[in-house]
Amino acid sequence: MIPVHCKSSNNFQITIEAMEAAYEKAQQGPNPSNIKGLIITNPSNPLGTTLDRETLKGLVRFVCEKNIHLVCDEIYSATVFKPPHLVSVSEVMEEVGGCNRDLIHVVYSLSKDMGLPGLRVGIIYSYNDAVVSCARKMSSFGLVSSQTQHLLASMLSDEEFIGQFIRESSKRLAKRHTLFTKGLAQMGISCLDSNAGLFFWMDLRPLLKEQTFEAEMQLWRVIINDVKLNVSPGSSFCCTEPGFFRVCFADMDDHTVEVALNRIRAFVLREEQCVHNKNQAGTTLKKRRNWQNNVNLRLSFSSRGYDESIQSPHKMSPHSPIPQSPLVQAKT
């Protein structure tokens, strides 16, 4: 796997330049990689954002130009809870001239949109007959039971129920997302503006001891072991900037959200107090050092004056306090 790196400077949007850079890098070196395809998730995991139409067009043109496959995972397609709405790669490919349809494939599951992960039902939608034929043969190793097929066929054919379920799910996701992200914002923690998925992208860079992935893992262990919250560090998603974490918000009730926010709030306040105490200690130490430097400076001047009085008495000022020194008096 060769990651295509996205940056926070443009809200982690995928760009043609980033894909070209990753593709070219894979072709270089003593062991160049033979790139077979591009895999994307739309809506994005872990960002919780959707790809716009122009970006998708660029992806389709890119794979057609390189003659590689595009596998688009749309498993979160019905979790969009606010605009912009989802644009499927199946729509976009119709708008791109000269598109090789045999290179476009969509994968999907009912695990996220319908909350049915235990049924283990997945879908491959391809325009390539060879891929479909191969997938059909491979499905013999993971057959869906007749009972499950009957249940799902009955449920999916009830369009009124499906529509109501998705609308209610979107409404609840929006409410929970707003509750969680606004609570974090009150603590000074920002999150990437997202509109889909069961998670959001939290920015904890200000809490890092230093801007390194070692510091990110250290912070993650504190959150897991001390704060008792299950979040995923950005490095596990090949993020090139330390300090970002994925937070899943959909698998808990409102009370649990409040508990989570209270734990984060207590943690942030504790961290801020530690920083404050450290700064206060640094300020006190700095003042103490300044005082010591001043004392040393005075002592140094006094000693130098005393040495000069011994070596060259005629150079001493008549107003100098040194002649009153018992040592000077003893000398004279």
Coordinates of C-alpha atoms in Angstrom, one line a residue:
M1 CA 0.0 0.0 0.0
I2 CA 1.3 3.4 -1.0
P3 CA -0.5 6.3 0.7
V4 CA -1.5 9.5 -1.0
H5 CA -0.7 12.1 1.5
C6 CA -3.2 14.9 2.2
K7 CA -2.4 18.1 4.2
S8 CA -4.3 20.1 6.8
S9 CA -3.5 23.3 4.9
N10 CA -6.4 22.4 2.5
N11 CA -8.5 20.5 5.0
F12 CA -7.0 17.2 3.8
Q13 CA -8.6 17.3 0.4
I14 CA -7.1 14.9 -2.1
T15 CA -5.4 16.6 -5.1
I16 CA -4.1 15.4 -8.4
E17 CA -0.7 16.8 -7.5
A18 CA -0.7 14.5 -4.4
M19 CA -1.7 11.5 -6.4
E20 CA 0.9 12.2 -9.1
A21 CA 3.6 12.6 -6.4
A22 CA 2.7 9.3 -4.8
Y23 CA 2.6 7.6 -8.2
E24 CA 5.9 9.0 -9.3
K25 CA 7.5 8.1 -6.0
A26 CA 6.3 4.5 -6.4
Q27 CA 8.0 4.2 -9.8
Q28 CA 11.4 5.4 -8.4
G29 CA 14.0 3.6 -6.4
P30 CA 15.8 0.3 -6.8
N31 CA 12.5 -1.6 -6.3
P32 CA 9.8 0.3 -8.2
S33 CA 6.2 -0.7 -7.6
N34 CA 3.8 -1.7 -10.3
I35 CA 0.7 0.3 -9.3
K36 CA -2.5 -1.6 -10.1
G37 CA -5.1 0.8 -8.8
L38 CA -6.4 3.6 -6.6
I39 CA -8.6 2.9 -3.6
I40 CA -10.7 5.7 -2.0
T41 CA -13.5 5.9 0.5
N42 CA -16.3 8.3 -0.1
P43 CA -17.5 9.5 2.3
S44 CA -14.1 9.5 3.8
N45 CA -12.9 7.4 6.7
P46 CA -11.5 8.9 9.0
L47 CA -12.3 12.5 7.9
G48 CA -16.1 12.2 7.6
T49 CA -16.1 14.3 4.5
T50 CA -17.5 13.8 1.0
L51 CA -15.6 14.2 -2.3
D52 CA -17.0 16.9 -4.6
R53 CA -17.8 16.2 -8.2
E54 CA -14.8 17.9 -9.7
T55 CA -12.4 15.9 -7.4
L56 CA -14.1 12.7 -8.5
K57 CA -13.8 13.7 -12.1
G58 CA -10.1 14.3 -11.6
L59 CA -9.7 10.8 -10.0
V60 CA -11.5 9.1 -12.9
R61 CA -9.3 11.0 -15.5
F62 CA -6.2 10.1 -13.4
V63 CA -6.9 6.3 -13.4
C64 CA -7.9 6.3 -17.1
E65 CA -4.7 8.2 -18.0
K66 CA -2.5 5.7 -16.0
N67 CA -4.7 2.7 -17.1
I68 CA -5.1 1.6 -13.5
H69 CA -8.2 0.6 -11.6
L70 CA -10.3 2.8 -9.3
V71 CA -12.0 1.1 -6.4
C72 CA -14.4 3.4 -4.6
D73 CA -15.7 2.3 -1.2
E74 CA -19.1 3.9 -0.6
I75 CA -19.9 2.1 2.6
Y76 CA -20.9 5.3 4.4
S77 CA -22.9 6.7 1.5
A78 CA -26.2 7.0 3.5
T79 CA -24.6 8.6 6.6
V80 CA -24.5 12.1 5.0
F81 CA -26.3 14.3 7.5
K82 CA -25.7 17.8 6.0
P83 CA -24.7 19.4 2.6
P84 CA -22.9 18.8 0.4
H85 CA -24.7 15.7 -0.5
L86 CA -22.9 12.5 -1.8
V87 CA -21.9 12.3 -5.4
S88 CA -21.2 8.7 -6.4
V89 CA -18.4 7.8 -8.8
S90 CA -21.0 6.0 -10.9
E91 CA -22.6 9.4 -11.6
V92 CA -19.3 11.1 -12.4
M93 CA -17.9 8.5 -14.8
E94 CA -20.9 9.2 -17.1
E95 CA -19.6 12.8 -17.4
V96 CA -16.0 12.1 -18.2
G97 CA -15.3 11.7 -21.8
G98 CA -13.2 8.7 -22.9
C99 CA -13.7 7.0 -19.5
N100 CA -12.8 3.3 -19.6
R101 CA -15.7 1.8 -17.6
D102 CA -13.8 -1.5 -17.1
L103 CA -11.5 0.3 -14.6
I104 CA -14.3 1.6 -12.3
H105 CA -15.5 -0.5 -9.3
V106 CA -17.7 0.3 -6.3
V107 CA -17.8 -1.7 -3.1
Y108 CA -20.6 -1.3 -0.5
S109 CA -22.0 -3.0 2.6
L110 CA -25.1 -2.6 4.8
S111 CA -22.9 -2.6 8.0
K112 CA -22.8 1.2 8.4
D113 CA -25.8 2.7 6.7
M114 CA -28.3 0.2 8.1
G115 CA -26.4 -0.8 11.2
L116 CA -26.2 -4.4 10.2
P117 CA -22.5 -5.4 10.7
G118 CA -23.4 -8.8 12.0
L119 CA -25.1 -10.0 8.8
R120 CA -21.8 -9.7 6.9
V121 CA -23.4 -8.6 3.6
G122 CA -21.1 -6.9 1.1
I123 CA -21.5 -5.8 -2.5
I124 CA -19.2 -5.4 -5.5
Y125 CA -20.6 -3.3 -8.3
S126 CA -18.4 -3.3 -11.3
Y127 CA -18.6 -2.4 -15.0
N128 CA -16.0 -5.0 -15.7
D129 CA -17.5 -8.4 -16.6
A130 CA -14.2 -10.2 -15.8
V131 CA -14.2 -8.7 -12.3
V132 CA -17.9 -9.6 -11.7
S133 CA -17.3 -13.2 -12.9
C134 CA -14.3 -13.6 -10.6
A135 CA -16.2 -12.1 -7.6
R136 CA -19.2 -14.4 -8.3
K137 CA -16.9 -17.4 -8.1
M138 CA -15.1 -16.1 -5.0
S139 CA -18.4 -15.6 -3.2
S140 CA -18.6 -19.3 -2.8
F141 CA -16.2 -19.0 0.1
G142 CA -18.4 -16.4 1.9
L143 CA -22.0 -17.3 1.1
V144 CA -24.8 -15.3 2.6
S145 CA -27.4 -17.6 4.2
S146 CA -30.8 -17.9 2.6
Q147 CA -32.5 -16.6 5.7
T148 CA -30.4 -13.5 5.7
Q149 CA -31.0 -12.9 2.0
H150 CA -34.8 -13.3 2.5
L151 CA -34.7 -10.9 5.5
L152 CA -32.7 -8.2 3.6
A153 CA -34.8 -8.6 0.4
S154 CA -38.0 -8.0 2.4
M155 CA -36.5 -5.0 4.3
L156 CA -34.9 -3.3 1.2
S157 CA -38.1 -3.7 -0.8
D158 CA -39.9 -1.6 1.8
E159 CA -39.0 1.8 0.3
E160 CA -41.1 3.7 2.9
F161 CA -39.3 2.1 5.8
I162 CA -35.8 2.5 4.2
G163 CA -36.5 6.2 3.5
Q164 CA -37.7 6.9 7.0
F165 CA -34.9 4.9 8.5
I166 CA -32.2 6.9 6.6
R167 CA -33.8 10.2 7.3
E168 CA -34.1 9.5 11.0
S169 CA -30.5 8.2 11.1
S170 CA -29.2 11.3 9.4
K171 CA -31.1 13.5 11.8
R172 CA -29.6 11.7 14.8
L173 CA -26.1 11.7 13.4
A174 CA -26.3 15.5 12.8
K175 CA -27.5 16.0 16.4
R176 CA -24.9 13.9 17.9
H177 CA -22.1 15.3 15.8
T178 CA -23.1 18.9 16.7
L179 CA -23.3 18.0 20.4
F180 CA -19.9 16.5 20.5
T181 CA -18.0 19.0 18.3
K182 CA -19.6 22.0 20.0
G183 CA -18.6 20.6 23.4
L184 CA -15.0 20.2 22.2
A185 CA -15.0 23.7 20.7
Q186 CA -15.9 25.1 24.1
M187 CA -12.7 23.6 25.4
G188 CA -10.7 25.1 22.6
I189 CA -10.4 21.8 20.6
S190 CA -11.2 22.1 16.9
C191 CA -12.4 19.5 14.5
L192 CA -12.4 19.2 10.8
D193 CA -15.7 20.4 9.3
S194 CA -17.4 17.2 8.3
N195 CA -20.8 16.2 6.9
A196 CA -20.9 12.4 6.9
G197 CA -19.7 9.2 8.5
L198 CA -19.8 8.0 12.1
F199 CA -16.8 9.9 13.2
F200 CA -14.9 13.2 13.1
W201 CA -11.3 14.3 12.8
M202 CA -10.1 15.9 16.1
D203 CA -7.1 18.3 16.2
L204 CA -5.1 17.9 19.4
R205 CA -1.9 19.4 18.1
P206 CA -1.9 22.1 20.9
L207 CA -1.7 19.3 23.5
L208 CA 1.4 17.6 22.1
K209 CA 4.6 18.0 24.1
E210 CA 6.3 18.3 20.8
Q211 CA 5.2 18.1 17.1
T212 CA 6.3 14.5 16.6
F213 CA 4.6 11.1 16.1
E214 CA 6.3 9.9 19.3
A215 CA 4.5 12.7 21.2
E216 CA 1.3 11.7 19.4
M217 CA 1.5 8.1 20.6
Q218 CA 2.4 9.3 24.1
L219 CA -0.8 11.5 24.1
W220 CA -2.8 8.6 22.7
R221 CA -1.7 6.3 25.5
V222 CA -2.7 8.9 28.1
I223 CA -6.2 9.2 26.5
I224 CA -6.6 5.5 26.4
N225 CA -5.2 4.6 29.8
D226 CA -6.0 7.7 31.9
V227 CA -8.9 9.5 30.2
K228 CA -10.4 6.1 29.3
L229 CA -11.6 7.1 25.8
N230 CA -11.1 5.0 22.7
V231 CA -9.8 7.2 19.9
S232 CA -7.5 6.4 16.9
P233 CA -4.3 8.3 16.3
G234 CA -3.8 9.9 12.9
S235 CA -0.6 7.9 12.3
S236 CA -2.7 4.8 12.0
F237 CA -4.3 6.4 9.0
C238 CA -0.9 7.4 7.4
C239 CA -1.5 11.0 8.3
T240 CA 1.8 13.0 7.9
E241 CA 1.0 15.5 10.5
P242 CA 1.1 14.4 14.2
G243 CA -1.7 15.4 16.5
F244 CA -4.9 14.4 14.7
F245 CA -7.3 11.7 16.1
R246 CA -10.4 10.0 14.8
V247 CA -13.3 10.0 17.2
C248 CA -16.3 7.7 16.7
F249 CA -19.5 9.4 18.0
A250 CA -22.4 7.3 16.7
D251 CA -22.1 4.2 18.9
M252 CA -23.1 5.9 22.2
D253 CA -26.1 7.5 23.8
D254 CA -26.4 11.2 24.9
H255 CA -25.4 10.3 28.5
T256 CA -22.2 8.6 27.3
V257 CA -21.4 11.7 25.1
E258 CA -21.6 13.9 28.2
V259 CA -19.4 11.5 30.2
A260 CA -16.9 11.6 27.4
L261 CA -16.9 15.4 27.2
N262 CA -16.5 15.7 30.9
R263 CA -13.5 13.4 30.8
I264 CA -11.9 15.3 28.0
R265 CA -12.7 18.6 29.8
A266 CA -11.0 17.4 33.0
F267 CA -8.0 16.2 31.0
V268 CA -7.6 19.5 29.1
L269 CA -7.9 21.5 32.3
R270 CA -5.3 19.3 33.9
E271 CA -3.0 19.7 31.0
E272 CA -3.5 23.5 30.9
Q273 CA -2.8 23.7 34.7
C274 CA 0.4 21.6 34.2
V275 CA 1.5 24.0 31.4
H276 CA 0.7 27.0 33.6
N277 CA 2.6 25.6 36.6
K278 CA 5.5 24.8 34.3
N279 CA 5.5 28.4 33.0
Q280 CA 5.2 29.8 36.5
A281 CA 8.1 27.6 37.6
G282 CA 10.1 28.7 34.6
T283 CA 9.3 32.4 35.4
T284 CA 10.3 32.0 39.0
L285 CA 13.5 30.2 38.0
K286 CA 14.3 32.9 35.5
K287 CA 13.8 35.6 38.1
R288 CA 16.0 33.6 40.6
R289 CA 18.7 33.3 37.9
N290 CA 18.5 37.0 37.1
W291 CA 18.9 37.8 40.8
Q292 CA 21.8 35.4 41.1
N293 CA 23.4 36.9 38.0
N294 CA 23.0 40.4 39.5
V295 CA 24.6 39.3 42.8
N296 CA 27.4 37.6 41.0
L297 CA 27.8 40.7 38.9
R298 CA 28.0 42.9 42.0
L299 CA 30.4 40.5 43.6
S300 CA 32.5 40.4 40.5
F301 CA 32.7 44.1 40.3
S302 CA 33.6 44.3 44.0
S303 CA 36.2 41.7 43.7
R304 CA 37.7 43.3 40.7
G305 CA 37.7 46.6 42.5
Y306 CA 39.4 45.1 45.4
D307 CA 42.0 43.4 43.2
E308 CA 42.7 46.7 41.5
S309 CA 43.1 48.4 44.8
I310 CA 45.7 46.0 45.8
Q311 CA 47.6 46.2 42.5
S312 CA 47.1 49.8 41.7
P313 CA 45.8 51.9 44.7
H314 CA 46.2 55.1 42.8
K315 CA 43.5 54.0 40.3
M316 CA 40.8 53.7 42.9
S317 CA 38.1 56.4 43.1
P318 CA 38.2 58.5 46.2
H319 CA 34.5 57.7 46.6
S320 CA 35.0 53.9 46.3
P321 CA 33.7 52.0 49.3
I322 CA 36.5 49.5 48.9
P323 CA 39.0 51.4 51.1
Q324 CA 36.5 51.1 54.0
S325 CA 36.8 47.3 53.7
P326 CA 38.3 45.6 56.7
L327 CA 40.5 43.7 54.3
V328 CA 41.9 46.9 52.8
Q329 CA 42.3 48.4 56.3
A330 CA 44.1 45.3 57.4
K331 CA 46.4 45.6 54.4
T332 CA 47.2 49.2 55.2

